[in-house]
């Protein structure tokens, strides 16, 4: 599904090149559950963003289902985002002007899911995440953890092939974290590919592979 | 999806209530102004379009090659020559106007403006007869057609056809038809049309004398005729005819009827009601400025929120929106914003329609907006506004990095260095200042000109001057003498005199005057006004040199004249007293100048005061002029009216106070001027709203900086200075562009007025300073708001 070949990422800071990712080679097959670990500043988020096509690599090649991402135009990218990828961000990135319900509904609207089907799926997801009582609240009326939950719910509601999660349980109580990991695991069982960044060994264990990142290098 | 977008729009509107309110109000005022202006312009353009043959109807215009002056009044004697010798003229008619004729039927007598027209008027213009035969109604001499309103006035409910109206107590006109009220958009506005052939009986000279310019010619030209050939023929014929009249070289042109209303020179002798293309153009410019600024305002509203919105768009993009979707959402938001403003604007237009109509003297209504041309213009203008306002935000959104937007750092663009974008914003700010400064200068200059016209020294004292119309007939002079004797004893009346014209009347008697011994061609066109003794004294006109007419000098009656300053200058007289002039009143003997008076304004300020020659004659009694003391006016008026009625019951008592006549005379100019002023002022308000938005935006982006400065111990004043510095340069640059533009455009605008203010340099200094003050006020407001806020908050804001 995902093939990274000699990926380098650096920022040009005046004359000095600051490297964030060095010589990344990796493959992720469909149906895998991969955890990326490493110290702060190691480049985990950057890597995830590149996989998620939010950011482009400075050098190297990236194939998604054998199609070269590094050569794709904006239109193609937005199509891939719409139909394949769900994001869970470290900073949640919910739409502030929309309620919980509407936030969950939005990806389905873009995918042109029929009204009845859409309502059903939103209700089901709210139920699954125990958020029914909160469905009419706005993001700023929720706690950090609750916002995290909504962000995860929004990522999975569109049933993407690939879920990219940046510390999905970072703000959650450990019980809640466990719950989330179970949900992700269940999704993975049904065939969804998952890549998560995490600091927690326990959470990393939910996956079937762990990649360690340090100073931009993959540790063998 | 639509609902989702609309939800966001609604919540955003309510989240920033004040800014939404200000911006919607600004946009609504802008749209309302544009709607009013559109209505006004389209109404002006409607004139004479009701004529079926509009495209082929022309009016003859004479251009003076030397002075560039244009006029259309032509000797009626030429009409048949032209009709006979130019086959391209399918039909045509000549028309002239008799002001203030006394029309009577039995006991009823009123003063009326009577038009005299050739018989084919109904075949050329789409005027229609309610009753009577349009082919023959104006064939016979002494026939007349009248509108139902006139008919009602004289004949009540009786059938007017065949009845006789007495003209100036002398000639009997037979009513041969009922004229439908002419359409509102007709530049010719007769309610009484008599046959031109009547002139044979009333004033035959008008039909035969080439020096009697009294008619206007309208022609219906063959559809396939070449206008340039017709113009050539026209000039050849007229050149010949005019060759023995010693006047400056002229050119004759056919002016399309559609242009008559807007382009008519609007001189005192003009027969049609007319507008001004100048004002139409001014309004068009103002509309564009207003819309431009309204779009700037919307742009800055969008830009203020662009970081927040940019993030929202980025998230949406990841949830599946493509560029089209985001573009659509942007458009939808703009459309919604405009739609709300449009609704508010329509309410404003509806509420203020009456006032606007009063101000412009038009009969506009909200429903007039539904004409397809107006609807299309509105749509075009709205598209223009939308396009201009969303270009910049869209460019930012589309060129900036997705990730950067997610993080809320919008200005890091993939394609543009951040510096360049900052330049763009400065240019927008600069433009906004250019327009603001220009508008301030325009408002000051227009206001000054209007004020100047209102307070202009007329050259005489217009207070408590009463003018009574004394129609031209055989008893005219005796009537005047009698009234003078009867009212002279009243202590409330200071003096009684008479003149062919009184100020605020149009002067209609012009002649070629030249210095004795010189060639006639070297002479000048001068107005001549017959007056009675005491006329100049009653008006309180100042003498520059020489003396007034006096009964003590035998030669004063018939041999002496008094010039106004303009005549003296035009003739080039260094020592005017004793100079001898030929041509006055067709007298064979030269007339001697005994005095020169100051110029006085008879007509509108748009007209230059013509050379005027005053002379004594007994037909001067057309207007009886009385100066009253000013106390107990009502009873004095009653006293005068009683005396007038006692002298003769055949003549209506028609009077006017000159100060009121002047107000009327300047009313239309003032009205249109006031409307221009008003819209300039609106534009100014809108541009200030825009400045407020822009500066708020800048203050917000500087919030963090100001916060840090404060933490570091800088005073509020320091922050203020830091922000002001940037604006100072922009405002100075804006001044350099705006002031020359303002000078050029306003100088042009003023050319329309013969008597106008000078554009002083202080106006420009003031405009620049006012703009600066406005900017400083807004900056202070924003800086204080930001700086007095908790610095920790501002720091966290980013
Ligand atoms: N736009 C940028 N310009 C310069 N350097 C950047 C930029 N974005 C990220 N970096 C640098 O790249 C490195 C990796 O950042 P990244 O966010 O991927 O770390 P991370 O492994 O996700 O850390 P954490 O666990 O704290 O989230 C950091 O040192 C960061 O300073
Ligand atoms: Mg990270």
mmCIF file with all atom_site columns, C-alpha atoms in Angstrom, chain B residues 35 93 119 161 166 201 250 301 315 364 367 387 446 465 469 562 573 624 654 717 723 742:
data_model
loop_
_atom_site.group_PDB
_atom_site.id
_atom_site.type_symbol
_atom_site.label_atom_id
_atom_site.label_alt_id
_atom_site.label_comp_id
_atom_site.label_asym_id
_atom_site.label_entity_id
_atom_site.label_seq_id
_atom_site.pdbx_PDB_ins_code
_atom_site.Cartn_x
_atom_site.Cartn_y
_atom_site.Cartn_z
_atom_site.occupancy
_atom_site.B_iso_or_equiv
_atom_site.pdbx_formal_charge
_atom_site.auth_seq_id
_atom_site.auth_comp_id
_atom_site.auth_asym_id
_atom_site.auth_atom_id
_atom_site.pdbx_PDB_model_num
ATOM 1  C CA . UNK B 1 35  ? -29.289 51.373  -6.702  1.00 0.00 ? 35  UNK B CA 1
ATOM 2  C CA . UNK B 1 93  ? -41.656 70.631  -37.761 1.00 0.00 ? 93  UNK B CA 1
ATOM 3  C CA . UNK B 1 119 ? -48.472 70.804  -38.410 1.00 0.00 ? 119 UNK B CA 1
ATOM 4  C CA . UNK B 1 161 ? -63.499 71.117  -29.107 1.00 0.00 ? 161 UNK B CA 1
ATOM 5  C CA . UNK B 1 166 ? -58.415 84.326  -26.296 1.00 0.00 ? 166 UNK B CA 1
ATOM 6  C CA . UNK B 1 201 ? -51.501 86.795  -37.593 1.00 0.00 ? 201 UNK B CA 1
ATOM 7  C CA . UNK B 1 250 ? -21.051 78.830  -37.650 1.00 0.00 ? 250 UNK B CA 1
ATOM 8  C CA . UNK B 1 301 ? -13.183 41.547  6.442   1.00 0.00 ? 301 UNK B CA 1
ATOM 9  C CA . UNK B 1 315 ? -9.495  20.768  7.582   1.00 0.00 ? 315 UNK B CA 1
ATOM 10 C CA . UNK B 1 364 ? -38.750 56.863  -9.235  1.00 0.00 ? 364 UNK B CA 1
ATOM 11 C CA . UNK B 1 367 ? -40.372 48.637  -8.921  1.00 0.00 ? 367 UNK B CA 1
ATOM 12 C CA . UNK B 1 387 ? -14.704 39.189  -8.154  1.00 0.00 ? 387 UNK B CA 1
ATOM 13 C CA . UNK B 1 446 ? -18.632 70.590  -4.178  1.00 0.00 ? 446 UNK B CA 1
ATOM 14 C CA . UNK B 1 465 ? -38.738 92.966  -4.836  1.00 0.00 ? 465 UNK B CA 1
ATOM 15 C CA . UNK B 1 469 ? -46.562 90.388  -15.189 1.00 0.00 ? 469 UNK B CA 1
ATOM 16 C CA . UNK B 1 562 ? -26.493 102.268 -20.241 1.00 0.00 ? 562 UNK B CA 1
ATOM 17 C CA . UNK B 1 573 ? -14.464 100.572 -24.471 1.00 0.00 ? 573 UNK B CA 1
ATOM 18 C CA . UNK B 1 624 ? -43.844 95.934  -13.332 1.00 0.00 ? 624 UNK B CA 1
ATOM 19 C CA . UNK B 1 654 ? -49.492 87.158  -11.789 1.00 0.00 ? 654 UNK B CA 1
ATOM 20 C CA . UNK B 1 717 ? 2.482   55.546  23.048  1.00 0.00 ? 717 UNK B CA 1
ATOM 21 C CA . UNK B 1 723 ? 2.112   51.534  13.957  1.00 0.00 ? 723 UNK B CA 1
ATOM 22 C CA . UNK B 1 742 ? -8.749  65.411  -7.361  1.00 0.00 ? 742 UNK B CA 1
#
